[in-house]
Amino acid sequence: MSRHFLELDDVSAVELDQILAMAEAAELGPVLAGNGVALVFEKPSNRTRNSTEMAVVGLGGHPVYIQGHEVGLDMREPAADVARTLASYHRIICARVFDHGALERMADALDGDGTEVPVVNLLSDRAHPCQAVADLLTLRDAIATVKGGDGLVGHSLAYVGDANNVCRSLAMAAVMVGMDVRVAAPDGYQLLPGDLDWLEDAARAAGRSGSVEALSDPFEAVDGVDAIYTDVWTSMGQEAESLERLAAFEGYCVDDALLEAAGEGAVVLHCLPAHRGEEIAASVVDGERSVVWRQAAHRRTAMRGILAWLVATPAERAGVLP
Ligand code: CP
Ligand code: NVA
């Protein structure tokens, strides 16, 4: 059966290390030569589409961009039938969807048919795992630059804002590599109790001392951390709630006062697009402690690792780790 990448918990902590190592491997070869990769987008994208297309090209494959309305997931035909059709032309199916369940139905249909085509989540209402791999690569670079060393075990991250798709995948990735994660969000927008259990179980399974804590005070969350992360307050698909959300998130802007409270050396991440003056101050996202452009560039590095890992044999995956 194929491996899929719908959320970080589709891989173990060691497999995540393999993906990170493949992402940064000097030479992977044309592992997708002669193969197509379908890229279905139900929502807009700048970084994800471009980084994935270029990663596919870098691995010798041929990306095919498909707008959501062309295939009409669960409208023109069931998501399962879209997947079965695309799998007859492509080596990997990547999709950005409104409903995470559509990705699960695509993966289940292919598994049920015995079709060896992985499905990759390019963002859903629940998760953004490819972003989280890029975030780990960025954190590794940034923390190694500021503090020395090359690992993330024992380092800390504060996520401030909406505990959304990006937050959930980031927190999962971070606890899997042994980071301590604090999430500061207002009532109604915090991680759900089920998410906390899921993250704590993953931290235990990884056995690397990672932890997760849900807080409401952003100043308490950022105290002494190595990195601060934020994302938009209104995600794609939630536009009708934007006024209500603007009010709910008052006091959660990552601004100079919050950065000051984090202490010296904290770096700032944002998956982008950024709304200056809402979830992040212009002086912070454009300031010297922001690593957002390195992070955006790592979207391509990350996709290289994820796609190459998915088509590699178990022996090839294991072979990338020392
Ligand atoms: N961070 C991210 O996924 O950006 P896009 O929505 O532009 O792809
Ligand atoms: N949480 C945001 C991330 C965009 C990359 C959204 O889902 O719109």
CSV table of C-alpha atoms and ligand atoms in Angstrom, one decimal:
chain,number,residue,atom,x,y,z
A,1,MET,CA,0.0,0.0,0.0
A,2,SER,CA,1.2,3.6,-0.8
A,3,ARG,CA,2.3,6.0,1.9
A,4,HIS,CA,0.3,9.2,1.9
A,5,PHE,CA,1.1,12.6,3.5
A,6,LEU,CA,-2.2,14.1,4.7
A,7,GLU,CA,-0.9,15.1,8.1
A,8,LEU,CA,2.4,14.7,10.1
A,9,ASP,CA,1.1,11.7,11.9
A,10,ASP,CA,1.2,9.7,8.6
A,11,VAL,CA,4.9,9.4,9.3
A,12,SER,CA,6.9,8.4,12.4
A,13,ALA,CA,9.5,10.7,14.1
A,14,VAL,CA,12.3,8.8,12.4
A,15,GLU,CA,10.5,9.0,9.0
A,16,LEU,CA,10.2,12.7,9.5
A,17,ASP,CA,14.0,12.9,10.1
A,18,GLN,CA,14.3,11.0,6.7
A,19,ILE,CA,12.1,13.6,4.9
A,20,LEU,CA,14.1,16.4,6.4
A,21,ALA,CA,17.4,14.7,5.4
A,22,MET,CA,16.1,14.1,1.9
A,23,ALA,CA,14.9,17.7,1.6
A,24,GLU,CA,18.5,18.9,2.2
A,25,ALA,CA,20.4,16.0,0.4
A,26,ALA,CA,22.9,17.3,-2.1
A,27,GLU,CA,21.8,14.9,-4.8
A,28,LEU,CA,18.6,12.9,-5.2
A,29,GLY,CA,18.7,12.2,-8.9
A,30,PRO,CA,15.7,12.4,-11.3
A,31,VAL,CA,13.5,10.2,-9.1
A,32,LEU,CA,10.3,11.4,-10.9
A,33,ALA,CA,11.7,11.1,-14.4
A,34,GLY,CA,8.9,10.3,-16.9
A,35,ASN,CA,6.2,10.8,-14.2
A,36,GLY,CA,3.4,13.3,-13.9
A,37,VAL,CA,2.4,14.9,-10.5
A,38,ALA,CA,-1.2,16.2,-10.3
A,39,LEU,CA,-1.6,19.4,-8.4
A,40,VAL,CA,-5.3,20.1,-7.6
A,41,PHE,CA,-6.1,23.5,-6.0
A,42,GLU,CA,-9.6,24.3,-4.7
A,43,LYS,CA,-8.2,27.5,-3.1
A,44,PRO,CA,-5.7,30.1,-4.2
A,45,SER,CA,-2.0,29.7,-3.7
A,46,ASN,CA,1.3,31.5,-4.3
A,47,ARG,CA,4.0,29.6,-2.3
A,48,THR,CA,2.5,26.1,-2.4
A,49,ARG,CA,1.8,25.9,-6.1
A,50,ASN,CA,5.1,27.4,-7.2
A,51,SER,CA,7.3,25.5,-4.7
A,52,THR,CA,5.6,22.2,-5.5
A,53,GLU,CA,5.8,22.7,-9.3
A,54,MET,CA,9.5,23.6,-9.1
A,55,ALA,CA,10.2,20.7,-6.7
A,56,VAL,CA,8.6,18.3,-9.2
A,57,VAL,CA,10.6,19.7,-12.1
A,58,GLY,CA,13.8,19.5,-10.0
A,59,LEU,CA,13.1,15.8,-9.5
A,60,GLY,CA,12.7,15.2,-13.2
A,61,GLY,CA,8.9,15.0,-13.2
A,62,HIS,CA,6.1,16.9,-14.9
A,63,PRO,CA,3.6,18.9,-12.7
A,64,VAL,CA,0.1,19.4,-14.0
A,65,TYR,CA,-1.8,22.3,-12.3
A,66,ILE,CA,-5.6,21.6,-12.1
A,67,GLN,CA,-8.1,24.2,-10.7
A,68,GLY,CA,-10.6,22.8,-8.3
A,69,HIS,CA,-13.6,23.7,-10.5
A,70,GLU,CA,-12.1,21.7,-13.4
A,71,VAL,CA,-12.4,18.4,-11.6
A,72,GLY,CA,-15.2,19.4,-9.2
A,73,LEU,CA,-14.2,17.3,-6.1
A,74,ASP,CA,-17.4,15.8,-4.8
A,75,MET,CA,-19.5,18.0,-7.1
A,76,ARG,CA,-18.8,17.0,-10.7
A,77,GLU,CA,-17.8,13.5,-9.5
A,78,PRO,CA,-16.8,12.0,-6.1
A,79,ALA,CA,-13.3,12.8,-4.8
A,80,ALA,CA,-12.6,9.0,-5.0
A,81,ASP,CA,-13.3,8.9,-8.7
A,82,VAL,CA,-11.2,12.1,-9.3
A,83,ALA,CA,-8.3,10.3,-7.5
A,84,ARG,CA,-8.8,7.0,-9.5
A,85,THR,CA,-8.7,9.0,-12.8
A,86,LEU,CA,-5.7,11.1,-11.9
A,87,ALA,CA,-3.9,8.0,-10.6
A,88,SER,CA,-4.0,6.5,-14.1
A,89,TYR,CA,-1.8,9.4,-15.4
A,90,HIS,CA,0.2,10.5,-12.4
A,91,ARG,CA,2.8,9.1,-10.0
A,92,ILE,CA,1.6,11.4,-7.1
A,93,ILE,CA,-1.6,13.3,-6.5
A,94,CYS,CA,-1.3,16.5,-4.5
A,95,ALA,CA,-4.3,18.6,-3.5
A,96,ARG,CA,-5.3,21.7,-1.6
A,97,VAL,CA,-8.9,21.3,-0.5
A,98,PHE,CA,-11.6,22.8,1.6
A,99,ASP,CA,-12.6,19.5,3.3
A,100,HIS,CA,-9.9,17.4,4.7
A,101,GLY,CA,-12.3,14.4,4.3
A,102,ALA,CA,-11.9,14.7,0.6
A,103,LEU,CA,-8.2,13.9,0.8
A,104,GLU,CA,-9.0,10.9,3.0
A,105,ARG,CA,-11.6,9.6,0.5
A,106,MET,CA,-9.0,10.0,-2.3
A,107,ALA,CA,-6.4,8.0,-0.3
A,108,ASP,CA,-8.9,5.4,0.8
A,109,ALA,CA,-10.1,4.8,-2.8
A,110,LEU,CA,-6.6,4.3,-4.1
A,111,ASP,CA,-5.7,2.0,-1.2
A,112,GLY,CA,-8.9,0.0,-1.7
A,113,ASP,CA,-8.0,-0.5,-5.4
A,114,GLY,CA,-4.4,-1.4,-4.6
A,115,THR,CA,-3.2,1.6,-6.6
A,116,GLU,CA,0.3,2.7,-5.6
A,117,VAL,CA,-0.2,6.4,-5.8
A,118,PRO,CA,0.5,8.6,-2.8
A,119,VAL,CA,-1.9,11.5,-1.9
A,120,VAL,CA,-0.3,14.7,-0.5
A,121,ASN,CA,-2.1,17.4,1.4
A,122,LEU,CA,-1.3,20.9,0.1
A,123,LEU,CA,-3.5,22.4,2.8
A,124,SER,CA,-7.0,21.5,4.1
A,125,ASP,CA,-9.3,23.0,6.7
A,126,ARG,CA,-7.5,20.7,9.2
A,127,ALA,CA,-3.8,20.5,8.3
A,128,HIS,CA,-0.9,22.0,6.3
A,129,PRO,CA,1.8,19.4,6.8
A,130,CYS,CA,4.0,20.5,3.8
A,131,GLN,CA,4.3,23.9,5.4
A,132,ALA,CA,5.3,22.4,8.7
A,133,VAL,CA,8.2,20.5,7.1
A,134,ALA,CA,9.4,23.8,5.7
A,135,ASP,CA,9.0,25.4,9.1
A,136,LEU,CA,11.2,22.7,10.7
A,137,LEU,CA,13.9,23.3,8.1
A,138,THR,CA,13.7,27.1,8.7
A,139,LEU,CA,13.8,26.6,12.5
A,140,ARG,CA,16.8,24.4,12.2
A,141,ASP,CA,18.7,27.0,10.1
A,142,ALA,CA,17.6,29.9,12.2
A,143,ILE,CA,18.2,28.4,15.6
A,144,ALA,CA,21.5,26.9,14.6
A,145,THR,CA,22.5,30.4,13.3
A,146,VAL,CA,21.5,32.2,16.5
A,147,LYS,CA,22.2,29.6,19.2
A,148,GLY,CA,24.6,27.1,17.6
A,149,GLY,CA,24.1,23.3,17.3
A,150,ASP,CA,22.0,21.7,14.6
A,151,GLY,CA,19.1,20.1,16.4
A,152,LEU,CA,15.7,21.3,17.7
A,153,VAL,CA,15.4,19.1,20.7
A,154,GLY,CA,14.7,21.2,23.8
A,155,HIS,CA,14.2,24.4,21.8
A,156,SER,CA,10.9,26.3,22.2
A,157,LEU,CA,8.3,27.8,19.9
A,158,ALA,CA,5.3,30.0,20.7
A,159,TYR,CA,2.4,30.1,18.2
A,160,VAL,CA,0.3,33.2,18.8
A,161,GLY,CA,-3.2,33.5,17.1
A,162,ASP,CA,-5.7,31.2,15.6
A,163,ALA,CA,-5.0,27.5,16.5
A,164,ASN,CA,-5.8,26.6,12.9
A,165,ASN,CA,-4.6,24.1,10.2
A,166,VAL,CA,-1.1,25.7,10.1
A,167,CYS,CA,-0.9,25.7,13.9
A,168,ARG,CA,-2.0,22.0,14.3
A,169,SER,CA,0.5,20.7,11.8
A,170,LEU,CA,3.3,22.9,13.1
A,171,ALA,CA,2.7,21.8,16.7
A,172,MET,CA,2.7,18.2,15.6
A,173,ALA,CA,6.0,18.5,13.6
A,174,ALA,CA,7.6,20.4,16.5
A,175,VAL,CA,6.7,17.9,19.2
A,176,MET,CA,7.9,15.1,16.9
A,177,VAL,CA,11.4,16.6,16.8
A,178,GLY,CA,11.4,17.3,20.5
A,179,MET,CA,10.5,21.0,20.7
A,180,ASP,CA,8.4,22.6,23.5
A,181,VAL,CA,5.4,24.3,22.0
A,182,ARG,CA,3.1,26.9,23.6
A,183,VAL,CA,0.0,28.0,21.8
A,184,ALA,CA,-1.6,31.3,22.8
A,185,ALA,CA,-5.1,31.8,21.5
A,186,PRO,CA,-8.3,33.5,22.7
A,187,ASP,CA,-11.3,31.5,23.9
A,188,GLY,CA,-13.0,29.7,21.0
A,189,TYR,CA,-9.9,29.7,18.8
A,190,GLN,CA,-7.6,27.5,20.9
A,191,LEU,CA,-6.5,23.9,20.1
A,192,LEU,CA,-9.3,21.5,21.0
A,193,PRO,CA,-8.9,19.0,23.9
A,194,GLY,CA,-8.7,16.2,21.3
A,195,ASP,CA,-5.9,18.0,19.5
A,196,LEU,CA,-3.9,18.3,22.8
A,197,ASP,CA,-4.3,14.6,23.5
A,198,TRP,CA,-3.3,13.8,19.9
A,199,LEU,CA,-0.2,16.1,20.2
A,200,GLU,CA,0.8,14.7,23.7
A,201,ASP,CA,0.5,11.1,22.4
A,202,ALA,CA,2.7,12.0,19.4
A,203,ALA,CA,5.3,13.7,21.7
A,204,ARG,CA,5.4,10.5,23.9
A,205,ALA,CA,5.6,8.2,20.8
A,206,ALA,CA,8.6,10.3,19.4
A,207,GLY,CA,10.4,9.9,22.8
A,208,ARG,CA,12.3,13.2,22.3
A,209,SER,CA,11.0,15.2,25.3
A,210,GLY,CA,8.7,17.4,23.1
A,211,SER,CA,5.7,19.1,24.9
A,212,VAL,CA,2.7,21.2,24.1
A,213,GLU,CA,0.8,23.7,26.3
A,214,ALA,CA,-2.3,25.7,25.5
A,215,LEU,CA,-2.4,29.3,27.0
A,216,SER,CA,-4.5,32.4,26.6
A,217,ASP,CA,-1.8,35.1,27.4
A,218,PRO,CA,0.5,35.7,24.4
A,219,PHE,CA,3.1,37.4,26.7
A,220,GLU,CA,3.3,34.3,28.9
A,221,ALA,CA,3.6,32.1,25.8
A,222,VAL,CA,6.5,34.0,24.3
A,223,ASP,CA,8.6,34.4,27.5
A,224,GLY,CA,12.1,33.0,26.8
A,225,VAL,CA,11.2,31.2,23.5
A,226,ASP,CA,13.5,30.6,20.6
A,227,ALA,CA,10.8,31.3,18.0
A,228,ILE,CA,7.4,33.0,17.6
A,229,TYR,CA,5.0,31.9,14.8
A,230,THR,CA,1.8,33.4,13.7
A,231,ASP,CA,-0.7,33.0,10.8
A,232,VAL,CA,-3.8,34.9,9.5
A,233,TRP,CA,-6.8,35.3,11.8
A,234,THR,CA,-9.2,34.5,9.0
A,235,SER,CA,-8.2,31.4,6.9
A,236,MET,CA,-9.4,30.7,3.4
A,237,GLY,CA,-13.0,29.6,3.5
A,238,GLN,CA,-13.8,31.6,6.8
A,239,GLU,CA,-14.2,35.1,5.1
A,240,ALA,CA,-17.7,35.5,6.4
A,241,GLU,CA,-16.4,35.4,10.0
A,242,SER,CA,-13.6,38.0,9.4
A,243,LEU,CA,-15.2,40.9,11.5
A,244,GLU,CA,-16.0,38.6,14.4
A,245,ARG,CA,-12.4,37.3,14.2
A,246,LEU,CA,-10.8,40.7,14.1
A,247,ALA,CA,-12.6,41.5,17.4
A,248,ALA,CA,-11.7,38.1,19.0
A,249,PHE,CA,-8.0,38.4,18.2
A,250,GLU,CA,-7.5,41.9,19.6
A,251,GLY,CA,-4.3,41.7,21.7
A,252,TYR,CA,-2.9,38.8,19.8
A,253,CYS,CA,-0.8,40.8,17.2
A,254,VAL,CA,2.8,39.8,17.1
A,255,ASP,CA,4.2,43.3,17.5
A,256,ASP,CA,7.4,44.9,18.8
A,257,ALA,CA,6.2,44.7,22.5
A,258,LEU,CA,5.6,40.9,22.1
A,259,LEU,CA,8.9,40.4,20.4
A,260,GLU,CA,10.7,42.3,23.2
A,261,ALA,CA,9.0,40.1,25.8
A,262,ALA,CA,10.3,37.0,24.1
A,263,GLY,CA,13.9,38.0,24.9
A,264,GLU,CA,17.0,38.3,22.8
A,265,GLY,CA,17.5,35.9,19.9
A,266,ALA,CA,13.9,34.9,19.2
A,267,VAL,CA,13.2,34.6,15.5
A,268,VAL,CA,9.8,35.2,13.9
A,269,LEU,CA,8.0,32.9,11.4
A,270,HIS,CA,4.8,33.3,9.4
A,271,CYS,CA,3.6,30.9,6.7
A,272,LEU,CA,2.4,33.9,4.6
A,273,PRO,CA,0.4,35.6,3.2
A,274,ALA,CA,0.8,38.2,6.0
A,275,HIS,CA,-1.7,40.8,6.9
A,276,ARG,CA,0.4,43.6,8.3
A,277,GLY,CA,-1.3,45.4,11.2
A,278,GLU,CA,-3.5,42.4,12.0
A,279,GLU,CA,-1.8,39.2,13.2
A,280,ILE,CA,1.7,40.8,12.7
A,281,ALA,CA,3.1,44.3,12.8
A,282,ALA,CA,4.9,45.4,9.6
A,283,SER,CA,8.0,46.3,11.8
A,284,VAL,CA,8.2,42.6,12.9
A,285,VAL,CA,7.5,40.8,9.7
A,286,ASP,CA,9.8,43.1,7.8
A,287,GLY,CA,12.3,43.4,10.7
A,288,GLU,CA,15.7,41.8,11.3
A,289,ARG,CA,14.4,38.9,13.4
A,290,SER,CA,11.9,37.8,10.7
A,291,VAL,CA,12.9,34.7,8.8
A,292,VAL,CA,9.8,34.6,6.7
A,293,TRP,CA,11.6,34.7,3.3
A,294,ARG,CA,13.9,31.9,4.2
A,295,GLN,CA,10.8,30.0,5.3
A,296,ALA,CA,9.0,30.7,2.0
A,297,ALA,CA,12.1,29.5,0.1
A,298,HIS,CA,12.1,26.3,2.2
A,299,ARG,CA,8.7,25.4,0.9
A,300,ARG,CA,10.5,24.1,-2.2
A,301,THR,CA,13.2,22.3,-0.2
A,302,ALA,CA,10.5,20.7,1.9
A,303,MET,CA,8.5,19.5,-1.2
A,304,ARG,CA,11.7,18.0,-2.7
A,305,GLY,CA,12.1,15.9,0.5
A,306,ILE,CA,8.4,14.9,0.8
A,307,LEU,CA,8.0,13.9,-2.8
A,308,ALA,CA,11.3,12.1,-3.0
A,309,TRP,CA,10.6,10.2,0.2
A,310,LEU,CA,7.1,9.1,-1.0
A,311,VAL,CA,8.6,7.4,-4.1
A,312,ALA,CA,11.7,6.0,-2.4
A,313,THR,CA,12.0,2.4,-1.2
A,314,PRO,CA,12.2,1.7,2.5
A,315,ALA,CA,16.0,1.0,2.1
A,316,GLU,CA,16.5,4.3,0.3
A,317,ARG,CA,14.6,6.2,3.0
A,318,ALA,CA,16.7,4.6,5.8
A,319,GLY,CA,19.9,5.2,3.8
A,320,VAL,CA,19.6,9.0,4.1
A,321,LEU,CA,20.1,9.0,7.8
A,322,PRO,CA,23.7,8.7,9.3
B,1,CP,N1,2.0,29.4,3.0
B,1,CP,C1,1.2,29.0,2.0
B,1,CP,O1,0.7,27.9,1.9
B,1,CP,O2,1.1,30.0,1.1
B,1,CP,P1,0.1,29.9,-0.2
B,1,CP,O3,-1.3,29.9,0.3
B,1,CP,O4,0.5,31.1,-1.0
B,1,CP,O5,0.4,28.6,-1.0
B,2,NVA,N1,-4.5,29.3,7.7
B,2,NVA,C1,-4.3,29.8,6.4
B,2,NVA,C2,-3.0,29.4,5.8
B,2,NVA,C3,-2.7,30.0,4.4
B,2,NVA,C4,-1.4,29.5,3.9
B,2,NVA,C5,-5.5,29.3,5.5
B,2,NVA,O1,-5.9,28.2,5.6
B,2,NVA,O2,-6.0,30.1,4.7
